[in-house]
Coordinates of C-alpha atoms in Angstrom, one line a residue:
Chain X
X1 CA 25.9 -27.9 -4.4
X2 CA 23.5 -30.4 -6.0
X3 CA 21.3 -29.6 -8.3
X4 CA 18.5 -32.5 -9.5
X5 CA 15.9 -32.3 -11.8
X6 CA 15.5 -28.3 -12.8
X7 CA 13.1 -27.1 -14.9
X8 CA 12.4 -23.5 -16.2
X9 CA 9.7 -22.1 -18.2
X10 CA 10.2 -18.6 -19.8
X11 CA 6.9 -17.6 -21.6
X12 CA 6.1 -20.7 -24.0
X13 CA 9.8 -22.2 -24.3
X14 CA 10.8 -24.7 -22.0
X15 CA 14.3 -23.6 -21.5
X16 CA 15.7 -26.0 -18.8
X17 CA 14.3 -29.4 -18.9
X18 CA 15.8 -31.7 -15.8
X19 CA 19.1 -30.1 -15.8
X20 CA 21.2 -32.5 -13.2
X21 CA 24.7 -32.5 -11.6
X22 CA 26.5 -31.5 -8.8
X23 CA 29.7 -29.1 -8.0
X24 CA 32.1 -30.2 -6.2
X25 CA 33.4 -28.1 -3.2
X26 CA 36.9 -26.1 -4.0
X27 CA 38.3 -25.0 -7.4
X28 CA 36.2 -23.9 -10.8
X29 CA 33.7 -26.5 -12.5
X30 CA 32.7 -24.9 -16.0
X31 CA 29.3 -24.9 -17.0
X32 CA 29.4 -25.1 -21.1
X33 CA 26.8 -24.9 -24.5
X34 CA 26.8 -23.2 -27.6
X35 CA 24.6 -19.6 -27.2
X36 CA 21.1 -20.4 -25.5
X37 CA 21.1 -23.5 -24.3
X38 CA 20.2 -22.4 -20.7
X39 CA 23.6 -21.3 -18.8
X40 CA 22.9 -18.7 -17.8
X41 CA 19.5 -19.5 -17.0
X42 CA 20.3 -22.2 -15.1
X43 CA 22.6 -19.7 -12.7
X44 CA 19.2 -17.9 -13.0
X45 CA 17.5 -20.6 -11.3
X46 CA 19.7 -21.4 -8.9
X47 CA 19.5 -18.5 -7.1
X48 CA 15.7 -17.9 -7.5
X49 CA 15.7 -14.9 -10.2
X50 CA 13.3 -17.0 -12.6
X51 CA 10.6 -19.1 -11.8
X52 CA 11.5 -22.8 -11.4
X53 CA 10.6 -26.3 -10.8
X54 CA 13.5 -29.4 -9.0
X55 CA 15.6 -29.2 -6.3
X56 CA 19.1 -27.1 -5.9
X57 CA 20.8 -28.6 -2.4
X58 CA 23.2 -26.2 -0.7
X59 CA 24.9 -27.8 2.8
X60 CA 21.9 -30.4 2.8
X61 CA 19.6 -27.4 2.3
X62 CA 16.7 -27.0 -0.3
X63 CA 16.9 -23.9 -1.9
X64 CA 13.9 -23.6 -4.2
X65 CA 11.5 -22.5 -1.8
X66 CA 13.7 -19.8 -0.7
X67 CA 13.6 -16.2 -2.1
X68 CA 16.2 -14.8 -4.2
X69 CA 17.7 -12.8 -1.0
X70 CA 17.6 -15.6 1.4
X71 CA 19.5 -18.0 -1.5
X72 CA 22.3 -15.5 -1.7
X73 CA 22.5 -15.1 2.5
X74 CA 23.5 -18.2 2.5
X75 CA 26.8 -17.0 1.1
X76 CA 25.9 -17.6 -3.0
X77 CA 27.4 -14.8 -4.3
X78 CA 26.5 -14.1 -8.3
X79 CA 28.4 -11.8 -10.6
X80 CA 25.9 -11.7 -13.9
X81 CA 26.4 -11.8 -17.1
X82 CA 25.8 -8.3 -18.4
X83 CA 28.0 -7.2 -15.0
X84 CA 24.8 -5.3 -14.0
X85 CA 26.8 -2.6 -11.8
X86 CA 24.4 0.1 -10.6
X87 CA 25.5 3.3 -13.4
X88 CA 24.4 6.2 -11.1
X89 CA 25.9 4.9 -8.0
X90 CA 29.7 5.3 -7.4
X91 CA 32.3 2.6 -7.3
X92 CA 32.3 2.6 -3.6
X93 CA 28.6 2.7 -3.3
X94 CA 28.2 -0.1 -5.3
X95 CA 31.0 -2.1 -3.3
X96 CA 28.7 -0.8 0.1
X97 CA 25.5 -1.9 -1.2
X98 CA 27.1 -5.7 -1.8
X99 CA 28.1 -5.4 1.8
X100 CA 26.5 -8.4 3.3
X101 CA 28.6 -9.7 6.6
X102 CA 30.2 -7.3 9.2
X103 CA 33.6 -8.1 8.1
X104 CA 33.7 -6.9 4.1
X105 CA 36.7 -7.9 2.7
X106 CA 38.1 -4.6 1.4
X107 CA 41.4 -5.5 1.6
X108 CA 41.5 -8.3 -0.6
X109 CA 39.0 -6.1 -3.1
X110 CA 41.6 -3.4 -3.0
X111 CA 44.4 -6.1 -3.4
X112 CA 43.2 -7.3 -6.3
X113 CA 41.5 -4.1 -8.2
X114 CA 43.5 -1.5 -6.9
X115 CA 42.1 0.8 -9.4
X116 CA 38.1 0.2 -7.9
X117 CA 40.0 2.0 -4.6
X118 CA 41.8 5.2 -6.5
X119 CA 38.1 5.7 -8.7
X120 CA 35.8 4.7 -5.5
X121 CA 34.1 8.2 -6.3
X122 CA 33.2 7.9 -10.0
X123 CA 30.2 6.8 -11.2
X124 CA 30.0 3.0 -12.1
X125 CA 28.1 3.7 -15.2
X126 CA 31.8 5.7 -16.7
X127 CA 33.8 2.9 -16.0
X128 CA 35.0 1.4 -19.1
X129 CA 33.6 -2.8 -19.8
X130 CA 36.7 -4.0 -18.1
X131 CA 36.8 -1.8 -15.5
X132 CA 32.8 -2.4 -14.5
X133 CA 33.6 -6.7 -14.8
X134 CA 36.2 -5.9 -11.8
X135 CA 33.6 -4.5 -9.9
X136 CA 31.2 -6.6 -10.7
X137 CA 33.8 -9.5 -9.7
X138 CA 34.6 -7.4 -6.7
X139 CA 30.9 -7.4 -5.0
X140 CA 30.5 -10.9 -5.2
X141 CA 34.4 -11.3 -3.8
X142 CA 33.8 -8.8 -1.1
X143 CA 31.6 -10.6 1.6
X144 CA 33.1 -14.8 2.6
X145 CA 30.8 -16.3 -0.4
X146 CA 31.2 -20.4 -0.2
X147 CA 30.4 -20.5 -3.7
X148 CA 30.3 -17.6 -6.2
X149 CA 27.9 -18.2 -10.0
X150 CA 30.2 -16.5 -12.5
X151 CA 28.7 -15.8 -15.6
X152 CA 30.5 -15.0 -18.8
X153 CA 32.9 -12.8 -17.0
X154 CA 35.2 -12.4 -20.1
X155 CA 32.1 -11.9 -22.5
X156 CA 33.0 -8.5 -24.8
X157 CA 36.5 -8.0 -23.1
X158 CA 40.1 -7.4 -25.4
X159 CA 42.2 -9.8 -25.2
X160 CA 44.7 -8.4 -22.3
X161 CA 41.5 -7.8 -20.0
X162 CA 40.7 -11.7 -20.6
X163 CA 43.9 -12.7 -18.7
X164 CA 43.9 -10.4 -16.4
X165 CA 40.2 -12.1 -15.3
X166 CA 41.3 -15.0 -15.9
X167 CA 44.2 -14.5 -13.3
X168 CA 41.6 -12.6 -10.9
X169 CA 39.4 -16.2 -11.2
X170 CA 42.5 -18.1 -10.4
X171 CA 42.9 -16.7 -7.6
X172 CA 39.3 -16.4 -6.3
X173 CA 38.9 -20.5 -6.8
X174 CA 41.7 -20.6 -4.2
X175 CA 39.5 -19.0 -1.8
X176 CA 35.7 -19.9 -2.5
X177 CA 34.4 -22.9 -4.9
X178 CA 33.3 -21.2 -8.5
X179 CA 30.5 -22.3 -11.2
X180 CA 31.6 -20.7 -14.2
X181 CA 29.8 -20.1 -17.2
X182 CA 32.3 -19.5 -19.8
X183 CA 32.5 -19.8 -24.1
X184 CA 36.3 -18.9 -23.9
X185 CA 37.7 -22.7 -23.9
X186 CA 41.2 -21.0 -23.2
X187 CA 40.3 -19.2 -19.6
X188 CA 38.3 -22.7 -18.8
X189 CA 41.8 -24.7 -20.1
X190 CA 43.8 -22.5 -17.6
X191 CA 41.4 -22.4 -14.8
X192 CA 38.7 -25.3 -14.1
X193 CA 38.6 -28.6 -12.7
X194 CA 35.3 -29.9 -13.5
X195 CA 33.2 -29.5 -17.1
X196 CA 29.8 -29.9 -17.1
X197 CA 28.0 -29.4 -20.6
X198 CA 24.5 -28.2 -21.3
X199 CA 22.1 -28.7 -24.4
X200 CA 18.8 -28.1 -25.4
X201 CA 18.4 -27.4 -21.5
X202 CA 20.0 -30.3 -20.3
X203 CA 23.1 -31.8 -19.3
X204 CA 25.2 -34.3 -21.9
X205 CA 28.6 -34.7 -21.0
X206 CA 30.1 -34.3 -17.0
X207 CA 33.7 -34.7 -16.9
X208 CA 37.2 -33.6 -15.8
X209 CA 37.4 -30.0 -17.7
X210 CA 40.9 -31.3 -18.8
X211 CA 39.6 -34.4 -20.2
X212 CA 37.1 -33.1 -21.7
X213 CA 38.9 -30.6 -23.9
X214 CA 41.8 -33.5 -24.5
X215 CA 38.6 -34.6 -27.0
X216 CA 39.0 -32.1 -29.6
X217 CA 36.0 -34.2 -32.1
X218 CA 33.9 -33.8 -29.0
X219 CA 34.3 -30.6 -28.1
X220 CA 33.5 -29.5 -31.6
X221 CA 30.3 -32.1 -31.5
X222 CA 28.8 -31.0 -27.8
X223 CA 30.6 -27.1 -28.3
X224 CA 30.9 -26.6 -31.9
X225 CA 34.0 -24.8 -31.5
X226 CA 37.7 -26.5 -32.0
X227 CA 39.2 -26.7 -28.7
Chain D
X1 CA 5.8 43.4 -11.1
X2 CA 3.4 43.3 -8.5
X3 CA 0.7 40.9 -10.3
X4 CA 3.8 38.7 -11.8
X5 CA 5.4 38.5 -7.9
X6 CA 2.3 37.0 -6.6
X7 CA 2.0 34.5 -9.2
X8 CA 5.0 33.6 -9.3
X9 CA 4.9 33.3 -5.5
X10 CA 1.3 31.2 -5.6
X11 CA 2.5 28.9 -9.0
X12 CA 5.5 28.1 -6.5
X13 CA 3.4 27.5 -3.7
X14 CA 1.1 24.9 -6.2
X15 CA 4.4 23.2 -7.3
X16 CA 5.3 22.8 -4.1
X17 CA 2.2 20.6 -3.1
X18 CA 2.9 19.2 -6.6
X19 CA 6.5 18.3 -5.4
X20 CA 5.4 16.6 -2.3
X21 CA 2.8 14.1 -4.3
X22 CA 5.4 13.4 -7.0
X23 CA 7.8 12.2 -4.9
X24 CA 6.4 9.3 -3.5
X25 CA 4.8 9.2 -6.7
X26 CA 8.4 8.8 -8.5
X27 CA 10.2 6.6 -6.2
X28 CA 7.0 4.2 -5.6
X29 CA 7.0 4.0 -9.4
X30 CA 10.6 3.7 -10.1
X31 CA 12.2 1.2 -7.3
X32 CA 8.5 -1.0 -8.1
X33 CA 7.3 -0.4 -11.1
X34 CA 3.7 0.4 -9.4
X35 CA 1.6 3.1 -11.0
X36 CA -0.1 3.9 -8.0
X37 CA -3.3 5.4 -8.4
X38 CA -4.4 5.4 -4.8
X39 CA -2.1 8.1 -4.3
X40 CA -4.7 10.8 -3.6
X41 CA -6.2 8.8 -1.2
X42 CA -2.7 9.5 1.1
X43 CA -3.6 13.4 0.3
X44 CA -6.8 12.8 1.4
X45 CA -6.3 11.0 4.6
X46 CA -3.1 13.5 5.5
X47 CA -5.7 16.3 5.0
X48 CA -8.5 14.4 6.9
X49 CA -6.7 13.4 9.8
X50 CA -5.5 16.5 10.8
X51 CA -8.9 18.1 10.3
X52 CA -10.8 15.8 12.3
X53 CA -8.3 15.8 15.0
X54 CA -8.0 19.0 15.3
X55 CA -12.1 19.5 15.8
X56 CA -11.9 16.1 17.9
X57 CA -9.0 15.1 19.6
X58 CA -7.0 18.7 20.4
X59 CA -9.6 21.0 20.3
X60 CA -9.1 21.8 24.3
X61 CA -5.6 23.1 23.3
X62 CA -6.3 26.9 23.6
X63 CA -3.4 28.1 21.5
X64 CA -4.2 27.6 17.4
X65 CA -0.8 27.1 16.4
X66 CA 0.0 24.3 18.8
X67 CA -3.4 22.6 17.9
X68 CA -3.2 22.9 14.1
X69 CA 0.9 21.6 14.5
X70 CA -0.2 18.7 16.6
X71 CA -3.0 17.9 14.2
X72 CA -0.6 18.4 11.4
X73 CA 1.7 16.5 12.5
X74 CA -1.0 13.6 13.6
X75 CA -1.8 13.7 10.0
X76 CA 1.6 13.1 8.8
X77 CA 2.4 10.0 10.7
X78 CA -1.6 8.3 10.0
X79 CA -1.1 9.1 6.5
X80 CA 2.5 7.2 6.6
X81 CA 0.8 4.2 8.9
X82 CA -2.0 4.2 6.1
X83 CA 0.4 3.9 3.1
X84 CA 2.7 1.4 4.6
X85 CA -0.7 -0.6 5.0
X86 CA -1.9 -0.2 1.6
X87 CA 1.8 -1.6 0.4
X88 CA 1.4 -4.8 3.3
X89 CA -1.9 -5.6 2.2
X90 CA -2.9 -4.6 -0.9
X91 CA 0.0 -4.2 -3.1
X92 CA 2.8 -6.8 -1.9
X93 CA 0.1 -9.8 -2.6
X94 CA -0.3 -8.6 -5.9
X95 CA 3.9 -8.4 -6.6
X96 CA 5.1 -8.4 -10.2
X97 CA 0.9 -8.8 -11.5
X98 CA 1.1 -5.1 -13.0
X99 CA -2.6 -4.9 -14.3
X100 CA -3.7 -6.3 -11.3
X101 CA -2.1 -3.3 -8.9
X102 CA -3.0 -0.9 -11.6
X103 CA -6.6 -2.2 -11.1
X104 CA -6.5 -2.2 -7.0
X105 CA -4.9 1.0 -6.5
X106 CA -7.7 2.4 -9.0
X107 CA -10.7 0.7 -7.0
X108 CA -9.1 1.9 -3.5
X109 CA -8.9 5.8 -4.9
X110 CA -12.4 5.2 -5.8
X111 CA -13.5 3.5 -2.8
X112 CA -11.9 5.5 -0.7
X113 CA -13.7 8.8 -1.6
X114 CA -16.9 7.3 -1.3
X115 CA -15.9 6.1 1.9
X116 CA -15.3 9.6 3.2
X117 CA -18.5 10.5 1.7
X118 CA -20.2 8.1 3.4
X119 CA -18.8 9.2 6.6
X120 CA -18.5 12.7 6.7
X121 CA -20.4 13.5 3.7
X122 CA -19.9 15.0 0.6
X123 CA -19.2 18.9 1.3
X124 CA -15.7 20.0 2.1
X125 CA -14.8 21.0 5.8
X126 CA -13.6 24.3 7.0
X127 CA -9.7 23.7 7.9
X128 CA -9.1 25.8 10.7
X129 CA -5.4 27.2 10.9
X130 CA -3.4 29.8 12.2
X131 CA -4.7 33.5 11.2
X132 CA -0.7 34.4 10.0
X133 CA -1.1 31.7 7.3
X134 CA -4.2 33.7 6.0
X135 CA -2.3 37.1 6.3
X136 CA -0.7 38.6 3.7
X137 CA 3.1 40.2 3.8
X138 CA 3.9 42.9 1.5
X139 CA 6.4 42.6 -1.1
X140 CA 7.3 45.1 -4.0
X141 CA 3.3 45.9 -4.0
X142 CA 3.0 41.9 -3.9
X143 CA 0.3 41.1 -1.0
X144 CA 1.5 37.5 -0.7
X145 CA -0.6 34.8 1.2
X146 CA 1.8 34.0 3.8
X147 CA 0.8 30.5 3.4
X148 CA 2.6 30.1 0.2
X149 CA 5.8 30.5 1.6
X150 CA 4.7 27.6 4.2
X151 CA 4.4 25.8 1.5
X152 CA 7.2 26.7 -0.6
X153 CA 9.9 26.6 2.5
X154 CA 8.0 22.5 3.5
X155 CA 8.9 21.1 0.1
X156 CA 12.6 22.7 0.2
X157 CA 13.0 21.1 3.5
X158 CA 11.2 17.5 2.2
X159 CA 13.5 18.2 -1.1
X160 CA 16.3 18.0 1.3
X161 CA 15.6 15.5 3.8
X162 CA 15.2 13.0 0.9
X163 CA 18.0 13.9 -0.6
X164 CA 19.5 13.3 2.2
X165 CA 18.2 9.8 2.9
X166 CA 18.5 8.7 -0.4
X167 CA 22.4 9.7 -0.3
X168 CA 23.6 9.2 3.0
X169 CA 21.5 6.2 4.6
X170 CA 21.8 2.2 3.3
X171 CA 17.8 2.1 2.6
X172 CA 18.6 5.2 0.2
X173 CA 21.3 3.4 -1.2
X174 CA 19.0 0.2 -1.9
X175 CA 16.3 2.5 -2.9
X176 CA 18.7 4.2 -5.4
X177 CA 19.7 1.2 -6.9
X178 CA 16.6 -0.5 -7.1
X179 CA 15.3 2.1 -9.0
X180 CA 18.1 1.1 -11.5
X181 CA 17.8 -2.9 -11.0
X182 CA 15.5 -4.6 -8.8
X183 CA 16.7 -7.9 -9.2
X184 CA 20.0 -7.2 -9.0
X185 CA 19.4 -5.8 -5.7
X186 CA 17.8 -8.9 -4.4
X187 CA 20.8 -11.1 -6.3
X188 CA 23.5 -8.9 -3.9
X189 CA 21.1 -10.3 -1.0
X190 CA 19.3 -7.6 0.1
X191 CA 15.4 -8.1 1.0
X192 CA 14.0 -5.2 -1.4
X193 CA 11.1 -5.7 -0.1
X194 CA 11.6 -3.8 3.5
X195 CA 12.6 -0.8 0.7
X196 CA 9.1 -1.2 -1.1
X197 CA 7.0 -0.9 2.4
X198 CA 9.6 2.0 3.4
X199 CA 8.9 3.8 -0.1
X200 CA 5.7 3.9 0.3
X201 CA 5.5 5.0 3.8
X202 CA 7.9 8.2 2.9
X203 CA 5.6 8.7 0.1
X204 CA 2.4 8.6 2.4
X205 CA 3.8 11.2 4.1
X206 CA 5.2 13.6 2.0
X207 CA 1.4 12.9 0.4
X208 CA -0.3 13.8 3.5
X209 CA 1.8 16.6 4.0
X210 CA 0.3 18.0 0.8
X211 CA -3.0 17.3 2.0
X212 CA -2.3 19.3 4.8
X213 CA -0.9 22.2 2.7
X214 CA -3.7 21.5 0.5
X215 CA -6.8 22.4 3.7
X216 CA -4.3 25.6 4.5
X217 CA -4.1 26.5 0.6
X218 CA -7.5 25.8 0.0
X219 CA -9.1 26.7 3.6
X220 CA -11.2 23.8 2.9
X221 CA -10.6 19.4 3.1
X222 CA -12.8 17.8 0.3
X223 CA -13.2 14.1 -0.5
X224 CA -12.1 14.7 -4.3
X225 CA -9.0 16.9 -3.1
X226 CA -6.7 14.4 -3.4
X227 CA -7.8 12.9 -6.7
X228 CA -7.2 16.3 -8.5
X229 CA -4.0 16.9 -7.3
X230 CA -2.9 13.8 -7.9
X231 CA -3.6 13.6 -11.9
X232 CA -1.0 16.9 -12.0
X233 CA 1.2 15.1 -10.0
X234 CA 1.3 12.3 -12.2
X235 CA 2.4 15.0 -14.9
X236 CA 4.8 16.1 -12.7
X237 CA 6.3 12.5 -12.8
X238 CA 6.3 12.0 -16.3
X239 CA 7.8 14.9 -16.8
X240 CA 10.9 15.1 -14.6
X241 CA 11.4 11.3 -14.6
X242 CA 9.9 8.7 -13.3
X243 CA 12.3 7.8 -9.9
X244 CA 13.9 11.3 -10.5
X245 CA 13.1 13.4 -7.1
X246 CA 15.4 16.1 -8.0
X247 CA 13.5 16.0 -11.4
X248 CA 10.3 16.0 -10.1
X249 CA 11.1 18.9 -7.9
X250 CA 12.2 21.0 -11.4
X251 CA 8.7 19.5 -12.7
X252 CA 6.6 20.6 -9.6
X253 CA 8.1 24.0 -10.2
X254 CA 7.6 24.5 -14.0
X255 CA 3.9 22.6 -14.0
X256 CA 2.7 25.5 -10.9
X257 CA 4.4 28.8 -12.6
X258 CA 2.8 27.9 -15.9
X259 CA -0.5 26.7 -14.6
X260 CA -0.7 30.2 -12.6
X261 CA 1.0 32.3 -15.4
X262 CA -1.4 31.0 -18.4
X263 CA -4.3 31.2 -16.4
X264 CA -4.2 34.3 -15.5
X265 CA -2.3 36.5 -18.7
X266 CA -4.9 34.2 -20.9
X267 CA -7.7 32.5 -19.9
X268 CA -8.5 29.9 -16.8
X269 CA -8.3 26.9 -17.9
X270 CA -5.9 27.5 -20.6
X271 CA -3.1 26.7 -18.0
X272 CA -4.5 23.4 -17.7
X273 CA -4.3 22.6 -21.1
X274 CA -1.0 23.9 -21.9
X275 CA 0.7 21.7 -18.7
X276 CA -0.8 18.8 -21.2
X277 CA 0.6 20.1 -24.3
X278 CA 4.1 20.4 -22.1
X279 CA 4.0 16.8 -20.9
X280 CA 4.2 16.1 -24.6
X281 CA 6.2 18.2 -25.9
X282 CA 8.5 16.4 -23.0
X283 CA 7.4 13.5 -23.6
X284 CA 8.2 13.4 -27.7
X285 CA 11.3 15.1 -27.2
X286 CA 12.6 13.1 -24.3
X287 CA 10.7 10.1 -23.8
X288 CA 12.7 9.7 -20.5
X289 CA 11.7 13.1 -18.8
X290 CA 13.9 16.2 -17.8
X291 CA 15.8 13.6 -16.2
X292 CA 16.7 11.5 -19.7
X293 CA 16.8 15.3 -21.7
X294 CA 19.8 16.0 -19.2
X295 CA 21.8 12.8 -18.8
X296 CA 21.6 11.4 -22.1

């Protein structure tokens, strides 16, 4: 996926302002910035949920003048930030509405969360916050995604929860490439390849993720966190 | 107890037609956010098109229950066609502009009634239907229009059916959710837009089937029939939740019984006011209708 030159305007503030880079196909590249810089806007904008301006390239295709639905068909999958599972639909129903190819991958859904299978028939909106990020995870793992947007998937989790994502992302980056937004440096240590850095809505530092946080001075500089 | 039967036979029969306006009503509004005020004009064409073609297009057909069916029934699927149209053209150019589908659904409802006027003029027609449906049956000392239970036993079956779709079909299960997240809908790749077109065609027709009820209820088809219905019907919505059917349904029900109740043990009129009062009483107490009082 390329992406060149993406702007986005939400009300007066120009949020992304010629956000540039490229992720390479296989493993996790980390999308990083301190709180509002644009990551999860620029997920956002990939996939057509806010209005935007540039160019995202997906297999030589442009995708900005798609629709939202047609960006995802060609196998984007996006698990949000907030989780957004549907809270009066039921596990299963949730899992059936993500159903995009003829060949769901239950099996490797049921695999991995083999609690989503034994609570299919509770309501999404009891699940506890850990419980509703596996399912969240599990619609966009369900249908043969080439890349899946993953945004802030440990955001609000204990600490136990945080591996056990961070093992369920491990995995997943052995079948499908991943953009991850993520503020926990240690799941991004443990699990990316690539590091790409946002500010002030654009990109300032592309690297290796593991050289990257080998800087401690600047990841406290671009990150303002000690790495 | 003969008195209280029939009223509470006739306020079920008016919550009835209530149910089958609110329900497209409450699904249009909560899988699109579209307050749409061209609502009665579905009513109005349901109830039109089975009266003209009834006079026009089946009146060779010697038996009258045959011929008011197939008009019925004519009805039913031109006011489905007409919705679906009214979402195509009017309403899907206009996407995510709220004040502007506010302001077109208002200037079709207003159009549209002149538009009738203008062709078949102002006075309401004579609705022809089966003499049964004008008889009464005896209950308890209760001579109840036998229309009324037409009615009543039409918006059970709708009640169902949606229930139905929206629980055992995909499009119910993208309805359902969009009601709950549009967006996210679209981000799981799912064109939501086939649901809005789909919505609004269910809700033209469970709209012209109360225009329908409303000629056999009324005797009569009327240009403004569908507008007054349609401002209970918006209680109706408020009231049981806006992209709540089963709450609507416990609306439809509690708006009729009280409008014919307080009308008739006080004044008429009064019933009209007090169905007000209700929607905010609701309203103050639980902003999010019956349906936010009972799962919050």
């Amino acid at each position: 996926m390329s992406v060149r030159d993406l702007h986005v305007h939400l009300g007066q503030s120009h949020v992304l302002q010629g956000v540039t880079f490229d992720v390479p196909e296989g493993g996790v590249t980390a999308l990083l910035g301190r709180n509002g810089v644009g990551k999860t806007t620029t997920l956002r904008a990939i996939l057509g949920l806010v209005g935007r301006r540039g160019s995202v390239r997906f297999d030589g295709e442009e995708l900005t003048s798609l629709p939202t639905h047609r960006v995802v068909q060609r196998r984007i999958g996006y698990v949000p930030e907030d989780r957004d599972v549907f809270a009066a639909l039921t596990v299963a129903e949730n899992l059936r509405l993500a159903e995009r190819d003829g060949d769901p991958r239950y099996e490797l859904v049921y695999d991995l969360f083999p609690d989503l299978e034994a609570r299919g028939a509770q309501r999404a909106g009891t699940l506890s916050g850990g419980q509703q990020q596996m399912l969240a995870i599990a619609r966009g793992l369900l249908n043969d995604n080439r890349i899946l947007l993953v945004d802030e998937p440990t955001k609000g989790l204990a600490p136990a929860l945080v591996s056990d994502v961070a093992h369920v992302l491990e995995r997943l980056s052995e079948l499908t490439t991943v953009l991850l937004v993520e503020q926990n440096l240690g799941v991004v240590r443990r699990i990316a390849r690539g590091a790409i850095v946002l500010d002030q809505g654009r990109v300032v530092h592309t690297s290796g993720a593991e050289e990257l946080l080998e800087q401690p001075e600047l990841v406290k500089r671009l990150l303002s966190v000690s790495a | 107890m003969s008195t209280w039967l029939l009223l509470t036979i006739t306020g079920l029969g008016l919550g009835a037609m209530y149910f089958l306006i609110a329900s497209g009503l409450s699904l249009i509004y909560g899988l699109m956010g579209v307050l749409n005020f061209a609502h009665g004009a579905f009513i109005t064409v349901g109830g039109y098109a089975a009266w003209w073609t009834e006079v026009n297009l089946f009146d060779g057909i010697h038996s009258v229950w045959l011929r008011f069916l197939l008009a019925a029934l004519l009805g039913l699927v031109i006011g489905g066609v007409f919705a679906a149209l009214v979402e195509l053209v009017l309403i899907r150019p206009l996407y995510n502009r709220h004040i502007e589908q506010v302001l077109v659904t208002v200037g079709l409802s207003i159009a549209f009634v002149a538009l009738v006027q203008g062709i078949w003029g102002p006075d309401a027609k004579a609705f022809a239907v089966p003499g049964w449906l004008h008889a009464t049956t005896t209950i308890a000392g209760a001579h109840i229009p036998n229309d009324r239970w037409i009615e009543i036993a039409t918006a059970a079956l709708v009640l169902v059916l949606l229930q139905l779709f929206l629980r055992r079909t995909r499009y119910g299960l993208i309805i359902r959710a969009g009601v709950e997240n549009r967006a996210m809908v679209t981000a799981l790749g799912i064109d939501v837009r086939k649901a809005f077109t789909l919505v609004f065609a269910i809700g033209g027709v469970a709209a012209a089937i109360a225009g329908v009820l409303g000629g056999v209820y009324f005797n009569v088809v009327g240009p403004d029939q569908g507008t007054s219905l349609l401002i209970f019907a918006f209680i109706v919505v408020v009231i049981g939740g806006l992209g709540s059917i089963a709450g609507s349904a416990v609306a439809a029900m509690v708006v009729g019984l009280t409008q014919q109740y307080v009308n008739f043990y006080a004044s008429a009129g009064v019933g009209d006011m007090i169905v007000v009062l209700l929607l905010g009483v609701v309203l103050l107490a639980s902003p999010r209708g019956l349906v936010g009082a009972f799962t919050s």
